[in-house]
mmCIF file with all atom_site columns, C-alpha atoms in Angstrom:
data_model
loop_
_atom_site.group_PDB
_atom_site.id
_atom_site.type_symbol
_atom_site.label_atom_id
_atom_site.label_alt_id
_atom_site.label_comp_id
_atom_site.label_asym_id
_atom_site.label_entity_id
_atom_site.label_seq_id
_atom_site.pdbx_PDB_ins_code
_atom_site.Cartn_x
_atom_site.Cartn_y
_atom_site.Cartn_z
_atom_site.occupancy
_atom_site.B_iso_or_equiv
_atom_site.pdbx_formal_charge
_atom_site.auth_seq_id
_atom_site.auth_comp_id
_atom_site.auth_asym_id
_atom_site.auth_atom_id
_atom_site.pdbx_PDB_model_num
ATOM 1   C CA . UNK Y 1 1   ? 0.000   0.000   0.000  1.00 0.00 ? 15  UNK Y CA 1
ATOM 2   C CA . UNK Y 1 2   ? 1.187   3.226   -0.973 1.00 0.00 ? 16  UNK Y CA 1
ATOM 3   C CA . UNK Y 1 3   ? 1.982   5.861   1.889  1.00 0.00 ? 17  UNK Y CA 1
ATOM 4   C CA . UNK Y 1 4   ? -0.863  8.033   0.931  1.00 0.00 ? 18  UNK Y CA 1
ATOM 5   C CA . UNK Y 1 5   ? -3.136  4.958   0.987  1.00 0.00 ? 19  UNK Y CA 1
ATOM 6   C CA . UNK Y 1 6   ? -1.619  3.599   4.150  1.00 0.00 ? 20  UNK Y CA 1
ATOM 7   C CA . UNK Y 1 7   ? -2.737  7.916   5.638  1.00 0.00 ? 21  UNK Y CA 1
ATOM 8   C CA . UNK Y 1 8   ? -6.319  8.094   3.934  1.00 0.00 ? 22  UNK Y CA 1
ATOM 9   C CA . UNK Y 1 9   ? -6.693  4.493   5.978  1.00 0.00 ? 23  UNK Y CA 1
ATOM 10  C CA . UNK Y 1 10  ? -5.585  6.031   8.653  1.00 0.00 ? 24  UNK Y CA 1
ATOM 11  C CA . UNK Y 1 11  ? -7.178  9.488   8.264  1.00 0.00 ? 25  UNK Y CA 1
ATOM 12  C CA . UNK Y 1 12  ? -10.523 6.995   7.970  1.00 0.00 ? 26  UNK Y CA 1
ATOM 13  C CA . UNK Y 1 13  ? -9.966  4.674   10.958 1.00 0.00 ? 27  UNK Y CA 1
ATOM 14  C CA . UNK Y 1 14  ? -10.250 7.860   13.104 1.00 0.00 ? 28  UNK Y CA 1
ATOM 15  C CA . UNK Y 1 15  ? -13.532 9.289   11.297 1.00 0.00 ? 29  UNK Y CA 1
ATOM 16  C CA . UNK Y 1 16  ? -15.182 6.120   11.654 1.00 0.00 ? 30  UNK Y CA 1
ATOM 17  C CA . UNK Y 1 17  ? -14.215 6.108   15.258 1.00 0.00 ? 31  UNK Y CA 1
ATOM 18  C CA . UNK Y 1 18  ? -15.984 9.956   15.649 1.00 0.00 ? 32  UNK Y CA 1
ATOM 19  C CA . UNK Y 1 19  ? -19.046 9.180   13.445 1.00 0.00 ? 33  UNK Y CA 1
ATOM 20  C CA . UNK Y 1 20  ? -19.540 5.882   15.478 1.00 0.00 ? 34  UNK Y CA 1
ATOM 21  C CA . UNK Y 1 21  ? -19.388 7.847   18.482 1.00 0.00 ? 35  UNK Y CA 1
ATOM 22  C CA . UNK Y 1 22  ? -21.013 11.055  17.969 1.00 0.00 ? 36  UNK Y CA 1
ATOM 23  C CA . UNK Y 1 23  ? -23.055 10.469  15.332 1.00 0.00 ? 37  UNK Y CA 1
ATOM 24  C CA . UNK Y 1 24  ? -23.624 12.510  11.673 1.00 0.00 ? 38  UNK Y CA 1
ATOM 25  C CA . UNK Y 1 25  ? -25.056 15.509  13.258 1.00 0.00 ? 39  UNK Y CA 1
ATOM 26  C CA . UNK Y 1 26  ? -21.671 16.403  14.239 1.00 0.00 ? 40  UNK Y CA 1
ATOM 27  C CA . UNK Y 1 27  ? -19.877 15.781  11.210 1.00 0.00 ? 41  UNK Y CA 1
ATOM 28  C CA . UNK Y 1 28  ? -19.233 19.288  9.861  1.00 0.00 ? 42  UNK Y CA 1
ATOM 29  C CA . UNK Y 1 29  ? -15.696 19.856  8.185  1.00 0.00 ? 43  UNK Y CA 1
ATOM 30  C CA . UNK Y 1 30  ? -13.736 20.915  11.309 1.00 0.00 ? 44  UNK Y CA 1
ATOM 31  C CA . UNK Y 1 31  ? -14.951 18.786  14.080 1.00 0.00 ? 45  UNK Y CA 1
ATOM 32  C CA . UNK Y 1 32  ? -13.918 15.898  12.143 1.00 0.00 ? 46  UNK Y CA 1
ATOM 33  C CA . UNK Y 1 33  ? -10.742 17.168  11.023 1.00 0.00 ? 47  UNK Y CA 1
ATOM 34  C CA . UNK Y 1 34  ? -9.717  17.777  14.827 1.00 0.00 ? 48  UNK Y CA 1
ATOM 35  C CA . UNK Y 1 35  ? -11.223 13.945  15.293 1.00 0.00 ? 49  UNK Y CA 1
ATOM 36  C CA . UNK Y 1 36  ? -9.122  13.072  12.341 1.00 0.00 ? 50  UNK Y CA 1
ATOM 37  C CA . UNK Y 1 37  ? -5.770  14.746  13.885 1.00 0.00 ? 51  UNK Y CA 1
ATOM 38  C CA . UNK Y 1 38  ? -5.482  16.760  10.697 1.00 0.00 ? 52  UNK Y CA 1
ATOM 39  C CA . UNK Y 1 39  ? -6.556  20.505  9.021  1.00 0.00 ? 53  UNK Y CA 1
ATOM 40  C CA . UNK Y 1 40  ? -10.413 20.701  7.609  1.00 0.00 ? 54  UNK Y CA 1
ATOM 41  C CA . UNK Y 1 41  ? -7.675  21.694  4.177  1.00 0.00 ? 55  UNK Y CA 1
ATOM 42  C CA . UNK Y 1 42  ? -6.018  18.316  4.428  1.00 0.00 ? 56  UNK Y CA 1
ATOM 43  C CA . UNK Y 1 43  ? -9.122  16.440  5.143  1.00 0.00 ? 57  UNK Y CA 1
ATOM 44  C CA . UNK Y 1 44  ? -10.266 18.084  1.829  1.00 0.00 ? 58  UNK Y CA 1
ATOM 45  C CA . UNK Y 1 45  ? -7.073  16.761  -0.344 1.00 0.00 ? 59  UNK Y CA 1
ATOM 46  C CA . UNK Y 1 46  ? -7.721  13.323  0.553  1.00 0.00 ? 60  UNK Y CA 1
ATOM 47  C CA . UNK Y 1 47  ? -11.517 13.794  0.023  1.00 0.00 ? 61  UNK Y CA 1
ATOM 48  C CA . UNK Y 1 48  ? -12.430 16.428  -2.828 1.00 0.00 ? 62  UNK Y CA 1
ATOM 49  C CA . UNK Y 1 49  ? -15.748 17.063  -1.573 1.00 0.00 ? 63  UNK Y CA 1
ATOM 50  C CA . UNK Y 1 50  ? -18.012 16.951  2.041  1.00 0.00 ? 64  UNK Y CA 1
ATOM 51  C CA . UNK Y 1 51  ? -19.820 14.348  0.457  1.00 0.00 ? 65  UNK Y CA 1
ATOM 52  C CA . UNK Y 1 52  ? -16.997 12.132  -0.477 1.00 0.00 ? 66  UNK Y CA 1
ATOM 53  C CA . UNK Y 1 53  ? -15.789 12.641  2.967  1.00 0.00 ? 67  UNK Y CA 1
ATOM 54  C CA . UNK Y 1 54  ? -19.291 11.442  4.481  1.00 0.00 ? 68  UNK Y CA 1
ATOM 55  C CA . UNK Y 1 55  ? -19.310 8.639   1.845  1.00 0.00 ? 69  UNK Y CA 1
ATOM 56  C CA . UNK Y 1 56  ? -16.009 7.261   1.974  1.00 0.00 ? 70  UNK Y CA 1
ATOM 57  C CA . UNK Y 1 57  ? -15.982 7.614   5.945  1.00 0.00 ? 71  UNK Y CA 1
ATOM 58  C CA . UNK Y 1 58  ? -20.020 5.317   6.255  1.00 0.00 ? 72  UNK Y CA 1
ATOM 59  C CA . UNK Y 1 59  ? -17.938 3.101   3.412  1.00 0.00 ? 73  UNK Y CA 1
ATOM 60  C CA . UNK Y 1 60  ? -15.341 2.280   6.050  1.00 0.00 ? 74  UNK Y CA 1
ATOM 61  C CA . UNK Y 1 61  ? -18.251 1.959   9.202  1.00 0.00 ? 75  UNK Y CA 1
ATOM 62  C CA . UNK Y 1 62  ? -19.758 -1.047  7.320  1.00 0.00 ? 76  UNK Y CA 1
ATOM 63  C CA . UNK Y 1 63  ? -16.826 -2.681  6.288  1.00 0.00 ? 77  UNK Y CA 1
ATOM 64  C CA . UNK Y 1 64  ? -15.994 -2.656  9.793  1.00 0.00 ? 78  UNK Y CA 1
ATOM 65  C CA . UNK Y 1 65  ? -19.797 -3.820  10.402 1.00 0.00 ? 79  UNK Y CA 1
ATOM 66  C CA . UNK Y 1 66  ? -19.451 -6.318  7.840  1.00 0.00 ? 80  UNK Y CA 1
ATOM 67  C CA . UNK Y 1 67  ? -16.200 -7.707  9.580  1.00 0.00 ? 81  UNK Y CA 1
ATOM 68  C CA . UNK Y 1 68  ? -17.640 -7.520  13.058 1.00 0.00 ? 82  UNK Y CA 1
ATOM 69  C CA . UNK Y 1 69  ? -20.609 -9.814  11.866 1.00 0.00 ? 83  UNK Y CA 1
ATOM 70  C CA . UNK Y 1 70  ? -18.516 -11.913 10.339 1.00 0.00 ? 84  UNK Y CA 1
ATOM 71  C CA . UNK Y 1 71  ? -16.810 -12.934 13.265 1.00 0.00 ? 85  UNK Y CA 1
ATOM 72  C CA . UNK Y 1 72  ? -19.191 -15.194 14.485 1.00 0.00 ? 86  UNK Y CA 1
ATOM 73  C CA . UNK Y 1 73  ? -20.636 -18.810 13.375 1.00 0.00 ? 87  UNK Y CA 1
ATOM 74  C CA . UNK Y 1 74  ? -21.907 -18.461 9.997  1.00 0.00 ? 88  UNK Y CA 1
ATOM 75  C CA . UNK Y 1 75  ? -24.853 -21.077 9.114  1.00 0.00 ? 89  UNK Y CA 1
ATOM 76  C CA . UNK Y 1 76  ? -28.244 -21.097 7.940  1.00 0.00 ? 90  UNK Y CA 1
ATOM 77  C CA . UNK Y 1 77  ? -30.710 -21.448 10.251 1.00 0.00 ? 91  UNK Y CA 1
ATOM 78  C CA . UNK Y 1 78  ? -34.083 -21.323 10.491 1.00 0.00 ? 92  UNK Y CA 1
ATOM 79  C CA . UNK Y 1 79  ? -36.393 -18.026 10.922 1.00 0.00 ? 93  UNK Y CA 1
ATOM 80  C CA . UNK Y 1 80  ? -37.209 -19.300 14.432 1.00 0.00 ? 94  UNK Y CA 1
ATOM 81  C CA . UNK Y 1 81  ? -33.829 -20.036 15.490 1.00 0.00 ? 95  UNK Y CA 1
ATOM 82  C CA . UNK Y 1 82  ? -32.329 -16.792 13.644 1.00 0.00 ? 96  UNK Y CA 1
ATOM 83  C CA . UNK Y 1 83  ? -34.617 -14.190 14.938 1.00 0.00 ? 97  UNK Y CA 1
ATOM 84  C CA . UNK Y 1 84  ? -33.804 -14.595 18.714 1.00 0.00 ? 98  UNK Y CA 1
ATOM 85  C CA . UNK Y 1 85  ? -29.694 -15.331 17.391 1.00 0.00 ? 99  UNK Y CA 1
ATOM 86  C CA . UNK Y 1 86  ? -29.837 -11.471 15.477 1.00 0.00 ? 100 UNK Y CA 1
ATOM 87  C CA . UNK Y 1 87  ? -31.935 -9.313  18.442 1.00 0.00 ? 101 UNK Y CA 1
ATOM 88  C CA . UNK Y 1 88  ? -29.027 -10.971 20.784 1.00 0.00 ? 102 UNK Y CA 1
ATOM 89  C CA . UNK Y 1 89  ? -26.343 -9.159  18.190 1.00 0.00 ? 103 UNK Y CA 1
ATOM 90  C CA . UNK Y 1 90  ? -27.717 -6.494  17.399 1.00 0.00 ? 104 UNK Y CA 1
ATOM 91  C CA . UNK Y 1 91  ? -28.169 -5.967  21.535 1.00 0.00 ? 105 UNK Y CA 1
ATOM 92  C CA . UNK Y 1 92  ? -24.359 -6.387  21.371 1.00 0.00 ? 106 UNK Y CA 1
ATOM 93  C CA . UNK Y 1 93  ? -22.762 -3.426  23.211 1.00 0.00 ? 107 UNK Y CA 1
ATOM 94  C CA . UNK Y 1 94  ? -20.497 -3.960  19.817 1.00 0.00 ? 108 UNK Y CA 1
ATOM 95  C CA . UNK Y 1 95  ? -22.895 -3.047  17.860 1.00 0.00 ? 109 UNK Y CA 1
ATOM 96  C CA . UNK Y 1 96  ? -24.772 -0.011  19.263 1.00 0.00 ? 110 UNK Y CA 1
ATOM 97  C CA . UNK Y 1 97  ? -23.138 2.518   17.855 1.00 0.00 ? 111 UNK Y CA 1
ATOM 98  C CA . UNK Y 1 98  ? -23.716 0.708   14.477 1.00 0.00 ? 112 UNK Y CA 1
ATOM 99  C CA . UNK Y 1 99  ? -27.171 0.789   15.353 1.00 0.00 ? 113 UNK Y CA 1
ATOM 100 C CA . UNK Y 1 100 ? -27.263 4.472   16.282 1.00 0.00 ? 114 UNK Y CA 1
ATOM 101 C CA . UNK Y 1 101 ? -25.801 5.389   13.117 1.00 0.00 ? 115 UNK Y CA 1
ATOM 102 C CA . UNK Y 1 102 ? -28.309 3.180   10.725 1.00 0.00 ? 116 UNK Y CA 1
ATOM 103 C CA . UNK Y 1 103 ? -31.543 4.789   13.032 1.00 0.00 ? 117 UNK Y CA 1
ATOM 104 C CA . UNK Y 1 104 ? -29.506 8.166   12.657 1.00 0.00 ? 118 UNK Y CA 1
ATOM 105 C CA . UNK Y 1 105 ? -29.524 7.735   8.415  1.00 0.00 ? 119 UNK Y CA 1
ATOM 106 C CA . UNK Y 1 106 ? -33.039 6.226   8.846  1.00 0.00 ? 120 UNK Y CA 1
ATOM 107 C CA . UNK Y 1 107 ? -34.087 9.255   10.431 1.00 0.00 ? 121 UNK Y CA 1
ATOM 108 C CA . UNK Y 1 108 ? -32.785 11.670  7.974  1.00 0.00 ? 122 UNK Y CA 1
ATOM 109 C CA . UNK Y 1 109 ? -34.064 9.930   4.733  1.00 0.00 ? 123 UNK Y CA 1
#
């Protein structure tokens, strides 16, 4: 990975970490800049736009969903089995700030 890679990753890993935990409504340019250890100016060479910011930043939240879910025991099962296995994970104190954010999006659509 190239060192400007390996630094958007980076810069990324610490948005994530501020959306997770405070949520959209706080995700103006400098808040998340500070969050990021960086300049709102830097933030912006690395992502052209606010939007790609926002984009590339809930991108990187579900990967890290998708990797968290993954974890586990993967199997079919049936619906009455699967229901009571998925309220227990989504429950998770792992996954509430996942949760926040989706009901946070949800909201706003």
């Amino acid at each position: 990975m190239a060192p400007a890679d390996d630094r958007r990753t980076a810069l990324l890993d610490r948005l994530a970490d501020h959306v997770l935990a405070h949520g959209l409504a706080g995700s103006s340019l400098r808040p998340m800049a500070r969050a990021a250890g960086t300049s709102d100016r830097m933030l912006l060479y690395y992502f052209p736009t606010k939007e790609a910011l926002i984009g590339a930043t809930l991108a990187h939240v579900g990967a890290r969903m998708q990797a968290l879910l993954s974890a586990g025991p993967i199997q079919p099962l049936p619906f009455d089995r699967l229901l009571p296995q998925l309220i227990a994970e989504t429950l998770d104190a792992r996954f509430r700030p996942y949760i926040a954010l989706f009901l946070e999006l949800a909201s706003q659509a």
